[in-house]
Amino acid sequence: MSKTKEDDIEIEKQLRVLNKKPVKTIVTKIDDIIDCVDIYKQPAFDNPLLKKHKIQMSPDSIPGLRTNKTISSSSILGVLQKEICPPGTVPIRRTTKEDLMNAKKIIKKTRLIHANNTYPNAPPANQQFVYAEEIIEGKQYFGGTAYMSLHDMSIYRDELSTSQIWLLNGPHEQINSIEFGIMHDPLLFGDGRARLFGSWTADGHQTTGCYNIMCPGFVQVNRGITFGYQFHTGIYGKGVFDIYLMVRRAPLSKDWWLSIGSNAETSEPIGYWPNEIFTHLANSASNLRYGGFASALYRRSTPPMGNGYLPQLTDFTRTAYMVKMKYVNETGHTVNLDRRSMQIHRSTTTECYNLMLANPLGDLDITMAFGGPGGTITFGKEDL
């Protein structure tokens, strides 16, 4: 049997796992097809590691933390998607053969940088990042959170650009990671709109992990919001929108829960990455990073990041930002990062992308601005 035919058979097999028979199908105003599938028959449970997993409908409660029990997913659904799935079902964005093939190309091309943002030498010219992280030896992180600004950007079909948070643990070859935030990716989503994304791996994307729900792993519980959800964006210089995002490890089950909302008080869980699929992340993360990633599969240049403009800290209608950046401690509570221990990492020159941290006085929330227009790196110089 030819290699091509074997690949086609494997892809068809994966599509049968991902595209379960729906109870109901929702077509959004931007023509996304959302299948409402039985919550107990969703793709996650085709993962052999989750055969005995008992589904969790909500994260463990945290002592002393007030939550709003009346919030429903309709409160954060925009004008493009108002319908939610029936009780007992969850929304799964339908995956086509082209979607799956494109996702595999993206993971293969960006595997090293998505695993640990490090290279033996310099990164490829068409894969670049900028991020900030707290450097405190031996510190454990049980989640990360921030408000992220939302922007439109013009990117080509083979490009992707993110605003995201990384949770990492383990050696480079077997790195465990959870990445989440906002992605512009025409190959993955069919357009370049700002959308919710998540990614995971337990071995540096060698054999495990994927974007969103394109492999069995993430357990969806929310009936309205899922990966691929499109955000409403602001207008440069006039007004800006942001969204609250958090991943935290539940203290008892040790599953990693993704929550989203217009603010922290009204945020609600979307679903979780079960503890069983990880090795080094089974307990905690050793690194927590905030920033962006930009890549092109075939072009030599990289696309815009953030809002496409270099960052500044004077006018937040003209810059991409993250505010109230916090980590989750061992008790499940969000805590301010130590500004004095924050370091900025860039894989390219500041003419392409940059990141700026505000300088708060005392124990205040951390704020950063980041992004840039991208460009082409030629022998260490920028041709913008």
Coordinates of C-alpha atoms in Angstrom, one line a residue:
M1 CA 0.0 0.0 0.0
S2 CA 1.4 3.4 -0.9
K3 CA 2.3 5.9 1.7
T4 CA -0.3 8.4 0.4
K5 CA -3.1 5.8 0.6
E6 CA -2.1 4.9 4.1
D7 CA -2.2 8.5 5.1
D8 CA -5.7 8.9 3.6
I9 CA -7.0 5.9 5.5
E10 CA -5.5 7.3 8.7
I11 CA -7.1 10.7 8.1
E12 CA -10.5 9.1 7.4
K13 CA -10.2 7.1 10.6
Q14 CA -9.4 10.3 12.6
L15 CA -12.4 12.1 11.0
R16 CA -14.7 9.4 12.1
V17 CA -13.4 9.9 15.7
L18 CA -13.7 13.7 15.5
N19 CA -17.1 14.0 13.7
K20 CA -19.5 12.2 15.9
K21 CA -23.2 11.8 14.9
P22 CA -24.8 15.0 16.0
V23 CA -28.1 15.4 17.9
K24 CA -28.4 18.8 16.3
T25 CA -26.3 21.0 13.9
I26 CA -25.9 24.7 14.2
V27 CA -24.7 26.9 11.3
T28 CA -23.4 30.3 12.5
K29 CA -23.7 33.5 10.6
I30 CA -20.2 33.1 9.4
D31 CA -21.0 29.6 8.2
D32 CA -19.1 27.7 10.9
I33 CA -20.7 24.2 11.3
I34 CA -21.2 23.2 14.9
D35 CA -22.3 19.7 15.8
C36 CA -24.1 19.2 19.1
V37 CA -22.9 15.7 20.2
D38 CA -23.7 13.6 23.2
I39 CA -21.4 14.8 26.0
Y40 CA -20.4 11.3 26.8
K41 CA -19.6 10.4 23.2
Q42 CA -17.4 13.4 22.4
P43 CA -14.0 12.8 20.8
A44 CA -12.0 13.1 24.1
F45 CA -13.2 9.6 25.2
D46 CA -11.6 7.9 22.2
N47 CA -8.2 8.6 23.9
P48 CA -7.1 5.2 25.4
L49 CA -5.9 7.1 28.5
L50 CA -9.4 8.4 29.2
K51 CA -11.4 5.1 28.9
K52 CA -12.0 5.1 32.7
H53 CA -12.2 8.8 33.1
K54 CA -15.2 10.2 34.9
I55 CA -16.4 13.4 33.3
Q56 CA -16.2 16.5 35.5
M57 CA -19.1 19.0 34.9
S58 CA -17.3 21.9 36.7
P59 CA -14.0 22.6 38.4
D60 CA -13.4 21.9 42.1
S61 CA -14.7 24.7 44.2
I62 CA -12.0 26.9 45.8
P63 CA -12.5 27.8 49.5
G64 CA -13.2 31.5 49.9
L65 CA -13.7 32.1 46.2
R66 CA -17.1 33.5 45.2
T67 CA -18.6 32.4 41.9
N68 CA -21.6 33.5 40.0
K69 CA -23.8 30.4 39.5
T70 CA -26.4 32.2 37.4
I71 CA -24.1 33.0 34.4
S72 CA -24.8 31.1 31.2
S73 CA -22.9 30.8 28.0
S74 CA -25.4 33.1 26.3
S75 CA -23.9 36.0 28.3
I76 CA -20.7 35.9 26.3
L77 CA -22.1 34.7 22.9
G78 CA -21.8 37.4 20.3
V79 CA -24.1 38.3 17.4
L80 CA -22.5 35.7 15.2
Q81 CA -23.4 32.7 17.4
K82 CA -26.4 33.0 19.7
E83 CA -27.6 29.5 19.7
I84 CA -26.5 26.9 22.2
C85 CA -26.6 23.1 22.2
P86 CA -29.4 21.2 23.9
P87 CA -28.9 19.8 27.4
G88 CA -26.8 16.7 27.5
T89 CA -24.8 17.7 24.4
V90 CA -21.8 19.8 23.7
P91 CA -20.7 21.9 20.6
I92 CA -17.9 20.4 18.5
R93 CA -16.8 22.4 15.5
R94 CA -17.0 20.1 12.5
T95 CA -13.6 19.0 11.0
T96 CA -13.1 18.5 7.3
K97 CA -10.3 16.4 5.7
E98 CA -8.7 19.7 4.6
D99 CA -8.9 21.1 8.2
L100 CA -7.1 18.0 9.6
M101 CA -4.4 17.9 6.9
N102 CA -3.7 21.6 7.4
A103 CA -3.6 21.2 11.2
K104 CA -1.0 18.4 10.8
K105 CA 1.1 20.6 8.6
I106 CA 1.0 23.5 11.1
I107 CA 2.0 21.2 14.0
K108 CA 4.8 19.6 12.1
K109 CA 6.2 22.9 10.9
T110 CA 6.0 24.7 14.2
R111 CA 6.6 21.7 16.6
L112 CA 9.8 22.9 18.1
I113 CA 8.8 26.5 18.8
H114 CA 5.4 25.5 20.1
A115 CA 6.9 22.9 22.4
N116 CA 9.4 25.1 24.2
N117 CA 10.1 28.3 22.2
T118 CA 13.8 27.2 21.9
Y119 CA 16.0 26.1 19.1
P120 CA 19.5 24.6 19.0
N121 CA 20.5 27.6 16.9
A122 CA 18.4 30.5 15.7
P123 CA 14.7 30.0 14.9
P124 CA 13.6 29.8 11.3
A125 CA 13.0 33.2 9.7
N126 CA 9.3 32.4 9.2
Q127 CA 8.7 31.4 12.9
Q128 CA 9.0 34.1 15.5
F129 CA 7.9 34.8 19.1
V130 CA 8.0 37.3 21.9
Y131 CA 7.0 36.6 25.4
A132 CA 7.4 37.6 29.1
E133 CA 7.9 35.1 31.9
E134 CA 8.6 35.2 35.6
I135 CA 12.0 33.6 36.4
I136 CA 12.0 32.1 39.9
E137 CA 13.9 28.8 40.3
G138 CA 11.7 26.0 41.6
K139 CA 8.4 27.9 41.5
Q140 CA 5.3 25.9 40.6
Y141 CA 2.4 27.3 38.6
F142 CA -1.1 25.9 38.8
G143 CA -2.5 28.1 36.1
G144 CA -2.4 31.5 34.4
T145 CA -4.8 34.3 33.6
A146 CA -5.1 37.6 31.9
Y147 CA -7.4 40.0 30.0
M148 CA -6.3 39.9 26.3
S149 CA -7.2 42.6 23.8
L150 CA -9.0 41.6 20.6
H151 CA -8.0 42.9 17.2
D152 CA -8.6 42.3 13.5
M153 CA -5.5 41.6 11.3
S154 CA -4.9 40.9 7.6
I155 CA -2.9 37.8 7.2
Y156 CA -2.3 35.4 4.3
R157 CA -3.7 31.9 4.1
D158 CA -0.5 30.1 5.1
E159 CA 0.1 32.3 8.1
L160 CA -0.9 32.2 11.7
S161 CA -0.6 34.7 14.6
T162 CA -1.5 34.3 18.3
S163 CA -1.9 36.2 21.5
Q164 CA -1.5 33.5 24.1
I165 CA -0.4 32.0 27.4
W166 CA 1.9 29.0 27.7
L167 CA 2.0 26.5 30.6
L168 CA 5.0 24.3 30.4
N169 CA 6.8 21.5 32.3
G170 CA 9.4 18.8 31.5
P171 CA 12.6 18.4 29.5
H172 CA 12.7 19.8 25.9
E173 CA 12.3 16.4 24.2
Q174 CA 9.3 15.4 26.4
I175 CA 7.9 18.9 27.1
N176 CA 4.3 19.0 28.4
S177 CA 2.5 22.1 27.3
I178 CA -0.9 23.8 27.3
E179 CA -1.3 26.9 25.2
F180 CA -4.4 29.0 24.9
G181 CA -5.6 32.4 23.8
I182 CA -6.5 34.1 20.5
M183 CA -5.5 32.9 17.1
H184 CA -5.7 34.2 13.6
D185 CA -5.2 31.2 11.3
P186 CA -7.0 30.9 7.9
L187 CA -5.7 27.3 7.4
L188 CA -7.1 26.1 10.7
F189 CA -10.3 28.1 10.8
G190 CA -11.1 29.0 7.1
D191 CA -10.6 32.7 7.7
G192 CA -8.3 35.1 9.5
R193 CA -10.7 36.2 12.2
A194 CA -9.8 36.4 15.9
R195 CA -10.8 33.1 17.4
L196 CA -10.4 31.1 20.6
F197 CA -7.8 28.3 20.4
G198 CA -6.1 25.8 22.6
S199 CA -3.2 23.4 22.1
W200 CA -1.6 20.6 24.2
T201 CA 1.1 18.0 24.0
A202 CA 2.7 15.5 26.4
D203 CA 5.9 14.9 24.4
G204 CA 6.7 18.0 22.4
H205 CA 4.2 17.2 19.7
Q206 CA 6.2 14.1 18.7
T207 CA 3.3 11.7 19.0
T208 CA 0.7 13.4 21.2
G209 CA -1.3 16.6 21.1
C210 CA -3.0 18.9 18.7
Y211 CA -4.9 22.2 18.3
N212 CA -8.3 22.5 19.7
I213 CA -10.3 19.2 19.5
M214 CA -8.5 17.8 16.5
C215 CA -7.4 14.8 18.5
P216 CA -8.9 13.1 21.5
G217 CA -7.9 15.0 24.7
F218 CA -9.8 18.1 25.6
V219 CA -13.2 17.4 27.4
Q220 CA -15.8 20.0 26.4
V221 CA -18.6 20.8 28.9
N222 CA -19.9 24.2 27.9
R223 CA -23.0 24.1 25.7
G224 CA -22.3 27.4 23.9
I225 CA -18.6 28.2 23.6
T226 CA -16.0 25.9 22.1
F227 CA -12.7 26.3 20.3
G228 CA -13.0 28.3 17.1
Y229 CA -15.4 30.8 18.7
Q230 CA -15.1 34.2 17.0
F231 CA -14.5 37.3 19.1
H232 CA -15.9 40.7 18.5
T233 CA -12.9 43.1 17.8
G234 CA -12.4 46.8 18.3
I235 CA -11.3 49.6 15.9
Y236 CA -7.8 50.9 16.0
G237 CA -7.5 54.2 17.7
K238 CA -11.2 54.4 18.6
G239 CA -12.1 51.5 20.9
V240 CA -10.9 48.2 22.0
F241 CA -12.4 45.0 23.4
D242 CA -10.8 42.4 25.6
I243 CA -11.6 39.0 27.0
Y244 CA -10.8 37.3 30.2
L245 CA -9.0 33.9 29.8
M246 CA -7.8 31.5 32.5
V247 CA -6.5 28.0 32.7
R248 CA -6.1 26.6 36.2
R249 CA -5.5 23.1 37.6
A250 CA -8.4 22.0 39.8
P251 CA -7.0 21.2 43.3
L252 CA -8.7 17.8 43.7
S253 CA -9.1 16.3 40.2
K254 CA -5.9 18.0 39.0
D255 CA -7.5 18.5 35.6
W256 CA -6.6 21.7 33.7
W257 CA -9.7 23.9 33.2
L258 CA -10.1 26.6 30.6
S259 CA -12.5 29.4 31.5
I260 CA -13.6 32.5 29.5
G261 CA -15.7 35.6 30.1
S262 CA -16.1 39.3 29.7
N263 CA -14.5 39.6 33.1
A264 CA -13.2 37.3 35.9
E265 CA -16.4 37.5 37.9
T266 CA -18.6 36.3 35.1
S267 CA -16.2 33.8 33.5
E268 CA -17.4 30.3 33.0
P269 CA -15.7 27.0 32.3
I270 CA -15.4 25.7 28.7
G271 CA -13.9 22.4 29.4
Y272 CA -10.6 20.8 30.5
W273 CA -7.5 18.9 29.6
P274 CA -7.7 15.8 31.9
N275 CA -4.8 15.1 34.2
E276 CA -4.4 11.6 32.7
I277 CA -3.1 12.8 29.3
F278 CA 0.0 14.5 30.9
T279 CA 3.2 13.3 32.5
H280 CA 5.2 16.4 33.6
L281 CA 2.0 18.6 33.8
A282 CA 0.2 16.0 35.9
N283 CA 1.0 18.1 39.0
S284 CA 2.0 21.6 38.0
A285 CA 3.8 23.9 35.4
S286 CA 7.4 25.0 35.9
N287 CA 7.1 27.9 33.3
L288 CA 4.3 30.4 32.7
R289 CA 4.6 32.7 29.6
Y290 CA 2.6 35.5 28.2
G291 CA 3.1 36.8 24.6
G292 CA 2.6 36.0 21.0
F293 CA 3.7 33.7 18.2
A294 CA 3.8 34.3 14.4
S295 CA 4.5 31.8 11.7
A296 CA 4.2 31.2 7.9
L297 CA 4.3 27.8 6.4
Y298 CA 5.7 28.7 3.0
R299 CA 6.6 32.4 3.0
R300 CA 9.9 33.7 4.3
S301 CA 8.3 36.6 6.1
T302 CA 6.2 36.4 9.3
P303 CA 2.7 38.0 9.7
P304 CA 1.6 40.7 12.1
M305 CA 1.2 39.9 15.8
G306 CA -1.1 41.5 18.4
N307 CA -2.8 44.3 16.4
G308 CA -0.1 44.6 13.8
Y309 CA 1.6 47.7 15.3
L310 CA 4.6 47.9 17.6
P311 CA 3.6 48.2 21.3
Q312 CA 3.4 51.3 23.4
L313 CA 2.1 52.0 26.9
T314 CA 0.4 55.4 26.4
D315 CA -2.7 54.7 24.3
F316 CA -4.3 51.3 24.8
T317 CA -6.7 51.8 21.8
R318 CA -3.6 51.6 19.6
T319 CA -1.8 48.6 21.0
A320 CA -2.3 45.0 21.7
Y321 CA -2.2 44.3 25.4
M322 CA -2.6 41.9 28.3
V323 CA -3.6 43.3 31.7
K324 CA -4.1 41.8 35.2
M325 CA -1.6 39.0 34.4
K326 CA -1.7 36.6 37.3
Y327 CA -0.7 33.1 38.1
V328 CA -2.7 30.4 40.0
N329 CA -1.1 29.2 43.2
E330 CA -1.4 25.7 44.8
T331 CA -4.7 26.6 46.6
G332 CA -6.3 27.6 43.3
H333 CA -6.3 31.4 43.9
T334 CA -5.0 34.0 41.4
V335 CA -1.9 35.9 42.6
N336 CA 0.1 38.8 41.1
L337 CA 3.4 38.0 39.4
D338 CA 6.6 39.4 40.7
R339 CA 7.5 42.3 38.3
R340 CA 11.1 42.3 39.5
S341 CA 11.5 38.7 38.3
M342 CA 9.9 39.2 34.9
Q343 CA 12.1 38.7 31.8
I344 CA 11.3 39.5 28.2
H345 CA 12.3 37.0 25.4
R346 CA 12.4 37.9 21.7
S347 CA 13.4 35.7 18.8
T348 CA 13.9 38.6 16.4
T349 CA 14.6 42.3 16.4
T350 CA 12.3 44.9 17.9
E351 CA 11.4 46.3 14.4
C352 CA 9.4 43.1 13.8
Y353 CA 7.9 42.4 17.2
N354 CA 8.4 43.8 20.7
L355 CA 7.0 43.5 24.2
M356 CA 6.9 46.2 26.9
L357 CA 6.1 45.7 30.6
A358 CA 4.6 48.5 32.6
N359 CA 6.4 49.3 35.9
P360 CA 3.8 49.0 38.7
L361 CA 4.7 50.3 42.1
G362 CA 4.3 47.8 44.9
D363 CA 2.1 44.7 44.7
L364 CA 0.0 45.7 41.6
D365 CA -1.3 43.8 38.6
I366 CA 1.2 43.3 35.7
T367 CA 0.4 44.9 32.4
M368 CA 2.1 44.4 29.0
A369 CA 1.8 45.7 25.5
F370 CA 3.2 43.5 22.6
G371 CA 3.1 42.8 18.9
G372 CA 4.3 44.3 15.7
P373 CA 4.1 44.2 11.9
G374 CA 6.3 41.2 11.3
G375 CA 8.6 41.1 8.3
T376 CA 11.4 39.2 6.6
I377 CA 14.7 38.4 8.3
T378 CA 17.7 38.3 5.9
F379 CA 21.1 37.6 7.5
G380 CA 20.0 39.1 10.7
K381 CA 18.6 42.3 9.2
E382 CA 15.0 43.3 8.7
D383 CA 13.4 44.0 5.3
L384 CA 10.1 45.3 6.3

